[in-house]
Tab-separated table of N, CA and C and ligand atoms in Angstrom:
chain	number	residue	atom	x	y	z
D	3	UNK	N	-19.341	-58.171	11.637
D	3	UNK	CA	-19.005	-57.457	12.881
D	3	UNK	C	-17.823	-56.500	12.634
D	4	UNK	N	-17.808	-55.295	12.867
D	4	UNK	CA	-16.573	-53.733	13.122
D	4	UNK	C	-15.842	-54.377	13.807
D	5	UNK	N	-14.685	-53.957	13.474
D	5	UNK	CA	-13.363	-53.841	14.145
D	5	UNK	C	-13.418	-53.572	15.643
D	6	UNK	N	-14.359	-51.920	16.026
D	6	UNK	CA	-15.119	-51.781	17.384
D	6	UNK	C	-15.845	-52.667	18.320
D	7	UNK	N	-16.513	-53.267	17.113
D	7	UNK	CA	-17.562	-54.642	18.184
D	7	UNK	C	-16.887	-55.798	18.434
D	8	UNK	N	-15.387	-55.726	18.021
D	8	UNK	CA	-14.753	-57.309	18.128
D	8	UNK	C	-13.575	-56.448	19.474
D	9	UNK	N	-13.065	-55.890	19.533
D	9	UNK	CA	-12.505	-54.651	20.746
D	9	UNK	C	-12.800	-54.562	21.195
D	10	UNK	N	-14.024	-54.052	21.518
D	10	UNK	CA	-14.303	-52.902	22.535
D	10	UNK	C	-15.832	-53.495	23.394
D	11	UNK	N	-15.292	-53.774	24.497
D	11	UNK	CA	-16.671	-54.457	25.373
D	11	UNK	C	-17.434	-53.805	26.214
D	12	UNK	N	-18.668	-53.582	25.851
D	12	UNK	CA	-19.588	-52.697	26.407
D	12	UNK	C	-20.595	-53.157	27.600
D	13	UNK	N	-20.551	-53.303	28.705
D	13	UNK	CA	-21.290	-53.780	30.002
D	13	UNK	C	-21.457	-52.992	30.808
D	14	UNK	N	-22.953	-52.857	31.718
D	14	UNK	CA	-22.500	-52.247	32.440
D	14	UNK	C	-21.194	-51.975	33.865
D	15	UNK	N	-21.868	-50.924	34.386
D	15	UNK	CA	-20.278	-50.287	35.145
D	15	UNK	C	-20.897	-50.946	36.773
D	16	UNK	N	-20.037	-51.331	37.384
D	16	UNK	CA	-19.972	-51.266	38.470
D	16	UNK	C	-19.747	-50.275	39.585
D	17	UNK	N	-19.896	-50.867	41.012
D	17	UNK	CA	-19.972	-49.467	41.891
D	17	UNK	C	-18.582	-48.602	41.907
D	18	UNK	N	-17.801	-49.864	41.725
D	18	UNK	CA	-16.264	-49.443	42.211
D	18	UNK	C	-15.809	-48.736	40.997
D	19	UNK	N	-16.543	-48.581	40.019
D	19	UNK	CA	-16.205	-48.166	38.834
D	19	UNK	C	-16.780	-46.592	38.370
D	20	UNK	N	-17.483	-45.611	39.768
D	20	UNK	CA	-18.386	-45.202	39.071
D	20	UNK	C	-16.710	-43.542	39.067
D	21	UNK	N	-16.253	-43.925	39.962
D	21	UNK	CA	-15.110	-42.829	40.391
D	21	UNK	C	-14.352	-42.530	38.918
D	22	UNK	N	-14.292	-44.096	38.175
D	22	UNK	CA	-13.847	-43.686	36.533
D	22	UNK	C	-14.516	-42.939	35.696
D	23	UNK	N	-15.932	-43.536	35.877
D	23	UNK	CA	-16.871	-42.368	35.043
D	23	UNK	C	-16.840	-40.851	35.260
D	24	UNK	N	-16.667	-40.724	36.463
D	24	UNK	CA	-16.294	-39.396	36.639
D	24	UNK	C	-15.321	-38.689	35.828
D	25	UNK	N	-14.312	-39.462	35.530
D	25	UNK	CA	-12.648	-39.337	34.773
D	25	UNK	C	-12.525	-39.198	33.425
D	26	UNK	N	-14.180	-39.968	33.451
D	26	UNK	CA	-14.059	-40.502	31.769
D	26	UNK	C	-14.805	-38.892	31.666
D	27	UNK	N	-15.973	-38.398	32.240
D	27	UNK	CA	-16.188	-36.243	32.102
D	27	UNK	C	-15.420	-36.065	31.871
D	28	UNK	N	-14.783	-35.894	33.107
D	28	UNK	CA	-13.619	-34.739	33.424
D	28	UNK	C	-12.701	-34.804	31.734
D	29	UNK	N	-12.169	-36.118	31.745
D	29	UNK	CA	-11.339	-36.002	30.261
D	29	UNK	C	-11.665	-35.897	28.732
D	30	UNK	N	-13.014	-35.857	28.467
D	30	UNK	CA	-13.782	-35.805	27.926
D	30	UNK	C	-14.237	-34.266	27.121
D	31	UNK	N	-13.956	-33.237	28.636
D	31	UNK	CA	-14.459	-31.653	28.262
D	31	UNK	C	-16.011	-31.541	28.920
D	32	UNK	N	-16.411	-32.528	29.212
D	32	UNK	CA	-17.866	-32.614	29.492
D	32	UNK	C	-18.185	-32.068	30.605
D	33	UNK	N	-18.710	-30.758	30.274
D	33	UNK	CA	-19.763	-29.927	31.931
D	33	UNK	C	-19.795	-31.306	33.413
D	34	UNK	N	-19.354	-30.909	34.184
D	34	UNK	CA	-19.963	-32.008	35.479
D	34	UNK	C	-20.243	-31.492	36.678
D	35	UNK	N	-21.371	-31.172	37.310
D	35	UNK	CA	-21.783	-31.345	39.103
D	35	UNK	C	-21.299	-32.006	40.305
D	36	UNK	N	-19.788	-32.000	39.835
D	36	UNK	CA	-19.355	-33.330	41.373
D	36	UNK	C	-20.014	-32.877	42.831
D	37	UNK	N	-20.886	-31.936	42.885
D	37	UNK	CA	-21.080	-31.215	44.120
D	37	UNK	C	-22.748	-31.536	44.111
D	38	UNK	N	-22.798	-31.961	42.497
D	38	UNK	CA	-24.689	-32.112	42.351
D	38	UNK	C	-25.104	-33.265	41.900
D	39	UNK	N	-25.752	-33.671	41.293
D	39	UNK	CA	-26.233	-34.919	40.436
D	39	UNK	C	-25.152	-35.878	39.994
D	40	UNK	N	-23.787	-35.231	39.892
D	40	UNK	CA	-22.733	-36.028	39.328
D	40	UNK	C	-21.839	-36.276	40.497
D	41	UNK	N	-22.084	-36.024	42.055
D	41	UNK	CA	-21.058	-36.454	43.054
D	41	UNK	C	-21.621	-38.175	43.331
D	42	UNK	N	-20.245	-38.654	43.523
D	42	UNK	CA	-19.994	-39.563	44.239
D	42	UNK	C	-21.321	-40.796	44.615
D	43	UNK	N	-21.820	-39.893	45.454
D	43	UNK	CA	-22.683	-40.444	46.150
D	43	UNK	C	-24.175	-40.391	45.639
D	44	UNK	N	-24.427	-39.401	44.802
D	44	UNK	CA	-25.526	-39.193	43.808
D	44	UNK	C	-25.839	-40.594	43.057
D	45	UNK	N	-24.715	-40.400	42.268
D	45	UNK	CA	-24.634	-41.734	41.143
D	45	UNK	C	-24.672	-43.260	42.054
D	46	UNK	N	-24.394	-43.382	43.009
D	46	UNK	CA	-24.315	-44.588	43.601
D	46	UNK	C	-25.805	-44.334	44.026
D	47	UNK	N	-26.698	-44.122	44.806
D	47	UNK	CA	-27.547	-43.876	44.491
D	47	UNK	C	-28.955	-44.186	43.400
D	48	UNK	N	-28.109	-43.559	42.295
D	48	UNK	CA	-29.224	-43.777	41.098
D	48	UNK	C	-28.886	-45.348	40.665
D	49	UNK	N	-27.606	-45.189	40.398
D	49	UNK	CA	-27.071	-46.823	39.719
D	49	UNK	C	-27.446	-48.115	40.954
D	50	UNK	N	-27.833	-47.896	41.994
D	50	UNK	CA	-28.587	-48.731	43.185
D	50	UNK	C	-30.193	-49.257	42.553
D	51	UNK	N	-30.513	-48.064	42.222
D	51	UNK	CA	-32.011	-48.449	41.579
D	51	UNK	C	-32.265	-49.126	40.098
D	52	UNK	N	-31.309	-48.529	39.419
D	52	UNK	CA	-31.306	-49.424	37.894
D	52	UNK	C	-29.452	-49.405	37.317
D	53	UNK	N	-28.978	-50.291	37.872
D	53	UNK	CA	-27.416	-50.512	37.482
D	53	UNK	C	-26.966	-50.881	36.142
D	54	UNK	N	-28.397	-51.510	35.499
D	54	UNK	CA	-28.318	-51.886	34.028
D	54	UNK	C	-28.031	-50.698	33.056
D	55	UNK	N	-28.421	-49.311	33.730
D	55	UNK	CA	-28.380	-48.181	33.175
D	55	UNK	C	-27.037	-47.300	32.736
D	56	UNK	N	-26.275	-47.794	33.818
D	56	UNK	CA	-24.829	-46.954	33.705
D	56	UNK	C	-23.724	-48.116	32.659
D	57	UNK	N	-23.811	-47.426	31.592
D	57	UNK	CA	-23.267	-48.372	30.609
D	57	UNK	C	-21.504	-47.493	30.414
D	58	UNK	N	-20.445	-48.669	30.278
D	58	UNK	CA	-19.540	-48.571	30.018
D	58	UNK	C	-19.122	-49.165	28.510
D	59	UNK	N	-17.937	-48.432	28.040
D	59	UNK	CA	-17.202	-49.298	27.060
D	59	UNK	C	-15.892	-49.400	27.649
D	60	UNK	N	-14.944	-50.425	27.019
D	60	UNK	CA	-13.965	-50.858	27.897
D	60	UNK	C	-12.770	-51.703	26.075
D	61	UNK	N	-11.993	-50.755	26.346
D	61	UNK	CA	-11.320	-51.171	25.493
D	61	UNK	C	-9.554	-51.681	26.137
D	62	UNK	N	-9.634	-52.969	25.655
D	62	UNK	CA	-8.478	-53.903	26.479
D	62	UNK	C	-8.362	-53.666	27.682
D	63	UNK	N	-9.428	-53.778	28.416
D	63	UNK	CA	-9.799	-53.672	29.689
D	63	UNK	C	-10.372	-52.077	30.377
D	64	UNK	N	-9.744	-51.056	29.884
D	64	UNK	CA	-9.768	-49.868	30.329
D	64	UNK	C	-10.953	-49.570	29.756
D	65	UNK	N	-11.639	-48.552	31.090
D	65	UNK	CA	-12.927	-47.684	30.397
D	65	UNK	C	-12.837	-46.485	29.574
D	66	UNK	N	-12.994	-45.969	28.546
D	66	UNK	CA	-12.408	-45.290	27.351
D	66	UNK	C	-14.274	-44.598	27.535
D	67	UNK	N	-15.336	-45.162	27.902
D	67	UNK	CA	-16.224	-44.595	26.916
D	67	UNK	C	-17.306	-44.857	28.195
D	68	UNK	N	-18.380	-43.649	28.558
D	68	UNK	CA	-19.273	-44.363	28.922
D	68	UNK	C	-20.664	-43.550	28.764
D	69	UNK	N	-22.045	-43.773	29.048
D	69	UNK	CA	-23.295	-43.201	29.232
D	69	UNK	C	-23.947	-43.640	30.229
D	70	UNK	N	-25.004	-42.705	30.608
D	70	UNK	CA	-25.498	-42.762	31.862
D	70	UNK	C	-26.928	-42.485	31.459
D	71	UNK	N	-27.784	-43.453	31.257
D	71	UNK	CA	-28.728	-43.781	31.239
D	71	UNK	C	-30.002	-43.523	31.855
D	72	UNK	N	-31.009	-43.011	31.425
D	72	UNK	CA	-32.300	-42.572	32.704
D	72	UNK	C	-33.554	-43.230	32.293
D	73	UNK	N	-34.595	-43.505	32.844
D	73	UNK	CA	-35.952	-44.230	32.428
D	73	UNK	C	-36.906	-43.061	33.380
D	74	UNK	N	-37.274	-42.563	32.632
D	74	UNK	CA	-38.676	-41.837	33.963
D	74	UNK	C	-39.948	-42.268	33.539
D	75	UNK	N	-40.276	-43.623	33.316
D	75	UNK	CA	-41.117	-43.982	33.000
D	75	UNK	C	-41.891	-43.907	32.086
D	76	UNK	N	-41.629	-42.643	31.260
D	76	UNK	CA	-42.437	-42.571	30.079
D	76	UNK	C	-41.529	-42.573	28.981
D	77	UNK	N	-40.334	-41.997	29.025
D	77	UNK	CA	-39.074	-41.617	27.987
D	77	UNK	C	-37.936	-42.062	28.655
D	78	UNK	N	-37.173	-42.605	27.849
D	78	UNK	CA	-35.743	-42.903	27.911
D	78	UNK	C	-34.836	-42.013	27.515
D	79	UNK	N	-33.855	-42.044	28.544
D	79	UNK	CA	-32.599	-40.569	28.591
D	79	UNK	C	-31.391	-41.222	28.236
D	80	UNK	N	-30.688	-40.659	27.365
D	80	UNK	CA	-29.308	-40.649	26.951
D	80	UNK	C	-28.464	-39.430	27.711
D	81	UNK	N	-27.988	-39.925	28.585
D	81	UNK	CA	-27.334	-38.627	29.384
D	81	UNK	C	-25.910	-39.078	29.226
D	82	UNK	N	-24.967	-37.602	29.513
D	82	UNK	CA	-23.374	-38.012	29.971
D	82	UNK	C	-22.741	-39.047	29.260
D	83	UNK	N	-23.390	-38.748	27.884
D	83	UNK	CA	-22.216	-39.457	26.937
D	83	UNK	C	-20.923	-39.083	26.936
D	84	UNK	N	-19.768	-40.035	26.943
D	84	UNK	CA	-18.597	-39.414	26.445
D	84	UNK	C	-17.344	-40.878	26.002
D	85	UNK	N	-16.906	-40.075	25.371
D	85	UNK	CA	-15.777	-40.878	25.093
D	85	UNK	C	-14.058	-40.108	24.788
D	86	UNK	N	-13.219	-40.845	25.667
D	86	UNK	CA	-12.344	-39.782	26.118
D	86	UNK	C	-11.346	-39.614	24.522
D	87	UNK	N	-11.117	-38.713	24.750
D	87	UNK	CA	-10.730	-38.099	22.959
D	87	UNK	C	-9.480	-39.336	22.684
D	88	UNK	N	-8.554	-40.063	23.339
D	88	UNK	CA	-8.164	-41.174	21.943
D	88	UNK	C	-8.613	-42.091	22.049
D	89	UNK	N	-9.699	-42.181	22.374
D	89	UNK	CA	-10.545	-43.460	21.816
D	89	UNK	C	-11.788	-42.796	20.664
D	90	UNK	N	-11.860	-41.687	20.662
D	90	UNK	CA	-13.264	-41.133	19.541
D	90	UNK	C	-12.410	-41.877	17.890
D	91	UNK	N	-13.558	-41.358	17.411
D	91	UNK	CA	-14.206	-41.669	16.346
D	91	UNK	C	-13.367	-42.618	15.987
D	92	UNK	N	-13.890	-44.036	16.836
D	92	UNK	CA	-13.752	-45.382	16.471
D	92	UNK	C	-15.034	-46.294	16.269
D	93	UNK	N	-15.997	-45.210	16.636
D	93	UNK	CA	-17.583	-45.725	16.330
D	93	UNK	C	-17.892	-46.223	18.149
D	94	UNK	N	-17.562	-45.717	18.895
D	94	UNK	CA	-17.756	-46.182	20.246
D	94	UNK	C	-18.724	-45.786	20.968
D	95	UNK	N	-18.855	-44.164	20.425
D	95	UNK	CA	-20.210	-43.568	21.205
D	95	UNK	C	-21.417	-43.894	20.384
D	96	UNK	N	-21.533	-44.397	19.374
D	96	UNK	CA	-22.292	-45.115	18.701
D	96	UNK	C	-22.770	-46.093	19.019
D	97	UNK	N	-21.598	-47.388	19.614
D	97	UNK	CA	-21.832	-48.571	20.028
D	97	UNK	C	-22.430	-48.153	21.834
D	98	UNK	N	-22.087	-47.082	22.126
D	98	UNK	CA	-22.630	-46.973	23.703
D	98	UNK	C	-24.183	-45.935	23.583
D	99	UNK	N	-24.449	-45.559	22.288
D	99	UNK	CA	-26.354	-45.385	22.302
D	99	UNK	C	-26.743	-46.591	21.801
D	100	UNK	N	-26.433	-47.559	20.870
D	100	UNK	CA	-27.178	-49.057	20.812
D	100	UNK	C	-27.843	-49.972	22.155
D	101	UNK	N	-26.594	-49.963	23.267
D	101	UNK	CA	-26.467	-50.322	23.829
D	101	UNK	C	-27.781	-49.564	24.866
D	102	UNK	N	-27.216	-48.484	25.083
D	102	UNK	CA	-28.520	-47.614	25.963
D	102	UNK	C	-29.542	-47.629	25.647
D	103	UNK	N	-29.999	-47.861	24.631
D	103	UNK	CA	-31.586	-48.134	23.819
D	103	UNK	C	-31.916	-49.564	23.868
D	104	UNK	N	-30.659	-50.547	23.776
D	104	UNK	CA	-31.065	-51.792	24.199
D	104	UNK	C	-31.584	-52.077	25.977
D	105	UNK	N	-31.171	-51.403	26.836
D	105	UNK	CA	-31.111	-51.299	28.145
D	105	UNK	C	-32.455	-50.679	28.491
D	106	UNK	N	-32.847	-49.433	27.324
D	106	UNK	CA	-33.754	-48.723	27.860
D	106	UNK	C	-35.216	-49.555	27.336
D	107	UNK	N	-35.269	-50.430	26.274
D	107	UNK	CA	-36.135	-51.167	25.180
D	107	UNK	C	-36.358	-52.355	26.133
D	108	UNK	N	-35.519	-52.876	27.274
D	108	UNK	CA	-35.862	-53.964	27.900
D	108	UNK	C	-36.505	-53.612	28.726
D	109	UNK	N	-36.675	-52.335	29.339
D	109	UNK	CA	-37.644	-51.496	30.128
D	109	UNK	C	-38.976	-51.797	29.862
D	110	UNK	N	-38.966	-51.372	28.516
D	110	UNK	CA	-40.029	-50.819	27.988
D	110	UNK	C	-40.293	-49.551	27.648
D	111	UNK	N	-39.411	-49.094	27.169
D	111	UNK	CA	-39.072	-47.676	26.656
D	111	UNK	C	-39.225	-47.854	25.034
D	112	UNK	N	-39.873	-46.914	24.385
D	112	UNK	CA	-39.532	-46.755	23.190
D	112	UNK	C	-39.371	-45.566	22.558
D	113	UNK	N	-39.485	-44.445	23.097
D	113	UNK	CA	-39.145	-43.171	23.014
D	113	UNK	C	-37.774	-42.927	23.770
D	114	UNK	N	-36.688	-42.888	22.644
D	114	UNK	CA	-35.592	-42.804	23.119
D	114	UNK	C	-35.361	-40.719	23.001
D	115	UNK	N	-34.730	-40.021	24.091
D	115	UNK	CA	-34.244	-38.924	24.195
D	115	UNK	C	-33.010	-38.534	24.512
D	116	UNK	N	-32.510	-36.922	24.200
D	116	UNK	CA	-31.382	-37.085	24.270
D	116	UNK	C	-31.417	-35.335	24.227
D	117	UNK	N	-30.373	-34.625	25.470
D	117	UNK	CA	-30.318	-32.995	25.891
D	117	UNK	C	-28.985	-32.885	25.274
D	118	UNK	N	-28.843	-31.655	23.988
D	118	UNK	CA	-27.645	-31.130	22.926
D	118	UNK	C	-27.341	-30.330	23.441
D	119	UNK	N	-26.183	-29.580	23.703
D	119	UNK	CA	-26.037	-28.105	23.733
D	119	UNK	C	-25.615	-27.654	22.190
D	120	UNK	N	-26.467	-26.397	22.179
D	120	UNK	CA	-26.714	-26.367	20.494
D	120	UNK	C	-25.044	-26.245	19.991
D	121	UNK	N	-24.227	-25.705	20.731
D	121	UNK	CA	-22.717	-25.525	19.823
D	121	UNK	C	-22.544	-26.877	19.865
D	122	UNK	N	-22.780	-28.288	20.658
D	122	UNK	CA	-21.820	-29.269	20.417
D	122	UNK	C	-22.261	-30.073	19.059
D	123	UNK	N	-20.996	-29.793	18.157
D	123	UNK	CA	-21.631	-30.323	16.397
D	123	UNK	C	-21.636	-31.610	16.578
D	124	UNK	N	-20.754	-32.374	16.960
D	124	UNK	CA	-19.924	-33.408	16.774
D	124	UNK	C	-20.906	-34.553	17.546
D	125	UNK	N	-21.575	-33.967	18.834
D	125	UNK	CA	-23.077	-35.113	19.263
D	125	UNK	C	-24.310	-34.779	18.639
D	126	UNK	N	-24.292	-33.768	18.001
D	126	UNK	CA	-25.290	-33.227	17.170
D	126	UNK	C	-25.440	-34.727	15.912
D	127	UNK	N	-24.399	-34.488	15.458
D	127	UNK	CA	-24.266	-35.241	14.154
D	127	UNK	C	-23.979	-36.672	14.867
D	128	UNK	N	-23.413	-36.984	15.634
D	128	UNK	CA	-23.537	-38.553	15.745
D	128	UNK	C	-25.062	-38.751	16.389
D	129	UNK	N	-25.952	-38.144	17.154
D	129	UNK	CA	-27.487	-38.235	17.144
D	129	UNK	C	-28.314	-38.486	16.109
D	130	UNK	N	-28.099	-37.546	15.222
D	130	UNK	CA	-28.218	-37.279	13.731
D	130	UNK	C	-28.279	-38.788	13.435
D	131	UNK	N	-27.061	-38.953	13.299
D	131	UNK	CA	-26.648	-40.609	12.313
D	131	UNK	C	-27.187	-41.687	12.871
D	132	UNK	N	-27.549	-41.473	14.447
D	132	UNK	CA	-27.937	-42.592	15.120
D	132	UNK	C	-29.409	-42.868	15.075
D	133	UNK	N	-30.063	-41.522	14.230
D	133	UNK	CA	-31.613	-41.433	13.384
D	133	UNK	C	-32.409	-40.687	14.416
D	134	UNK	N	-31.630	-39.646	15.345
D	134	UNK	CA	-31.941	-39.145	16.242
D	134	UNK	C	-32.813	-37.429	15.600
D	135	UNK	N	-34.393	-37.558	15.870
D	135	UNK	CA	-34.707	-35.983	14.916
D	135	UNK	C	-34.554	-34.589	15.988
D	136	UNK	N	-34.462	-33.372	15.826
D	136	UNK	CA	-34.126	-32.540	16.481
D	136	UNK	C	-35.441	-31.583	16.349
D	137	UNK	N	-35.985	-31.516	17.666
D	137	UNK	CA	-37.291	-31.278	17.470
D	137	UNK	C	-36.865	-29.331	17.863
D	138	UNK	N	-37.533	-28.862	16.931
D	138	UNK	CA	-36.977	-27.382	16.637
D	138	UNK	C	-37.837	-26.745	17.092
D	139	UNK	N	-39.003	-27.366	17.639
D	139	UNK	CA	-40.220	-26.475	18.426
D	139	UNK	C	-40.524	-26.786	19.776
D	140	UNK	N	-39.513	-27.297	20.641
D	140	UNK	CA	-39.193	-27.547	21.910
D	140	UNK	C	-38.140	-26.730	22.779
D	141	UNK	N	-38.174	-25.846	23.422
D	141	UNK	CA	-37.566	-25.250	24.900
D	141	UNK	C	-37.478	-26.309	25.460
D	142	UNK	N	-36.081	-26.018	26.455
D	142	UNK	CA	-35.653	-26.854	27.776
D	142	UNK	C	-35.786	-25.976	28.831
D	143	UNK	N	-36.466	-26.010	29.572
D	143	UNK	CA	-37.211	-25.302	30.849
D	143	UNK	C	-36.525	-25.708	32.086
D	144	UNK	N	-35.595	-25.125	32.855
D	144	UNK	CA	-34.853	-25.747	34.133
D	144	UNK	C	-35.986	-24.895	35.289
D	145	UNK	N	-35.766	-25.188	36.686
D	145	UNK	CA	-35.692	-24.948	37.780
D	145	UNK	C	-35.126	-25.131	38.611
D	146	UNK	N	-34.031	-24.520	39.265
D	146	UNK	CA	-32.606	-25.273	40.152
D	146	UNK	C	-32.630	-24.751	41.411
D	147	UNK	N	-33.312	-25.630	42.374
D	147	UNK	CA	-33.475	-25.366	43.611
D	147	UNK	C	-32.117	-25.235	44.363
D	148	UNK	N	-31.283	-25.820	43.822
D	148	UNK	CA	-29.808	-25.915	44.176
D	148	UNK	C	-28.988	-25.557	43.228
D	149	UNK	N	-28.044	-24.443	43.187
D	149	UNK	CA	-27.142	-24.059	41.984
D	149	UNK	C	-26.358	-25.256	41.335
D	150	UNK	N	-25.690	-25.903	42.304
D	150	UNK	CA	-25.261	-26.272	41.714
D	150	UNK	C	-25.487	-28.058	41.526
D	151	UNK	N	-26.590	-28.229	41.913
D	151	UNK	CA	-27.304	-29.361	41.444
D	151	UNK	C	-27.794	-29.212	39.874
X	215	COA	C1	-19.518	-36.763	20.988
X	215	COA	C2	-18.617	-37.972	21.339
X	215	COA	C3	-19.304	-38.772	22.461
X	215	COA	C4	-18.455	-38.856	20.091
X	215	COA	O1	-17.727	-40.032	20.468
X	215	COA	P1	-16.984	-40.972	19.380
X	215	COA	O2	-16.771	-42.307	19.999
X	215	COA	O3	-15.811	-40.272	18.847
X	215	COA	O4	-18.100	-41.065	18.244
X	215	COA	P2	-18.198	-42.216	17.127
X	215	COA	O5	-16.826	-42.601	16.712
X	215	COA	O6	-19.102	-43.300	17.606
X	215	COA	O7	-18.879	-41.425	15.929
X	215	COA	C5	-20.074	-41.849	15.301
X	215	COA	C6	-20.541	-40.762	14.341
X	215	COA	O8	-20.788	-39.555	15.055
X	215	COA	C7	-20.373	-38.412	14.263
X	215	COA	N1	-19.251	-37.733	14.924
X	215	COA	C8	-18.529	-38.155	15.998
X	215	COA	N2	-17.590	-37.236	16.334
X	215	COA	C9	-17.730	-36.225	15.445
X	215	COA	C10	-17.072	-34.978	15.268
X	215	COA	N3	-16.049	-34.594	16.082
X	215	COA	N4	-17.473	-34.165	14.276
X	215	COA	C11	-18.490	-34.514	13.461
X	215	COA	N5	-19.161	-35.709	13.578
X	215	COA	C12	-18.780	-36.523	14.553
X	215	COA	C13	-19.941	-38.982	12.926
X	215	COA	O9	-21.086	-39.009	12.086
X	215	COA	C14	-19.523	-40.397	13.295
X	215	COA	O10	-19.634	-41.289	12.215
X	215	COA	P3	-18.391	-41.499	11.218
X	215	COA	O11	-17.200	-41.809	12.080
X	215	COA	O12	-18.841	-42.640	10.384
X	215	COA	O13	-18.238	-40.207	10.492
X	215	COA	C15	-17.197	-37.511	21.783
X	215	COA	O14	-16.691	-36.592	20.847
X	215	COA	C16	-17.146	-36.884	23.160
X	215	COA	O15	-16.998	-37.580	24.168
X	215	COA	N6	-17.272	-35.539	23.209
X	215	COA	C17	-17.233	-34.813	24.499
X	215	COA	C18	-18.428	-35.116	25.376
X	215	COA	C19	-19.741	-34.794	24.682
X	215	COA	O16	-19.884	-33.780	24.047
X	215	COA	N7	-20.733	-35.707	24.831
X	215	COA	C20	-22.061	-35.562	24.260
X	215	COA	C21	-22.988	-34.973	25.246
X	215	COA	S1	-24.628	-34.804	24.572
């Protein structure tokens, strides 16, 4: 067992907890919708229907790290990874896709996925390592009935 897996405790997040996840974006650098998919009341919401999904890490109690999890029935989503910069590269966002694939595998998911923005290297390559392939003949196609949803 890592130094990380004897530290750092990964469960999911609770309701009262989701206002941190927000914190854990915001400090992170990570794009967020508090007005769309990522307000308040959105996430309470989704985490109502599958709570197993919103996974935290929690190092000496504090949340340092978390992902937000999706199942649409056919594919499993790795969304809104982050881990707030002094807790990185301690192997944490690592230990929080195990975890999301374990969550998503009890589903019944086995097609695990995951949306890059092509400059970010650094989830590029921990995808990469996590045996994640980068399918180079796929477009991401939006439609945004709401801007800022
Ligand atoms: C990307 C991010 C989640 C990585 O978190 P982390 O806890 O530091 O990552 P880990 O320590 O688990 O790293 C695991 C592996 O990923 C790769 N990696 C992580 N950060 C990296 C970086 N800055 N540059 C290059 N590779 C990196 C390495 O291969 C690393 O393995 P190694 O430490 O043995 O070299 C974190 O940098 C972050 O929160 N960034 C901002 C938000 C974001 O971009 N999220 C991803 C959205 S898709």
């Amino acid at each position: 067992m890592s130094k990380v897996d004897k530290l750092v405790v990964v469960r999911p997040l609770r309701e009262s907890e989701l206002d941190s996840m927000v914190k854990i974006w915001a400090s992170s650098g990570l794009p967020c919708r508090p007005r769309g998919r990522d307000s308040l009341r959105a996430l309470r919401t989704q985490r109502k229907a599958s709570p197993e999904l919103f996974i935290g890490a929690f190092e000496h109690g504090t949340l340092v790290g978390v992902a937000l999890t999706s199942d649409d029935g056919r594919k499993g989503w790795i969304n809104r990874l982050a881990v707030i910069p002094e807790a990185q590269g301690k192997g944490i966002a690592r230990r929080l896709i195990l975890e999301s694939e374990k969550a998503l595998r009890a589903r019944g998911r086995r097609l695990f996925c995951v949306q890059i923005e092509s400059y970010n290297k650094a989830s590029v390559e921990l995808f990469e390592r996590a045996g994640y392939k980068k399918e180079d003949d796929i477009f991401y196609f939006t439609k945004r009935e709401v801007k800022s949803y």
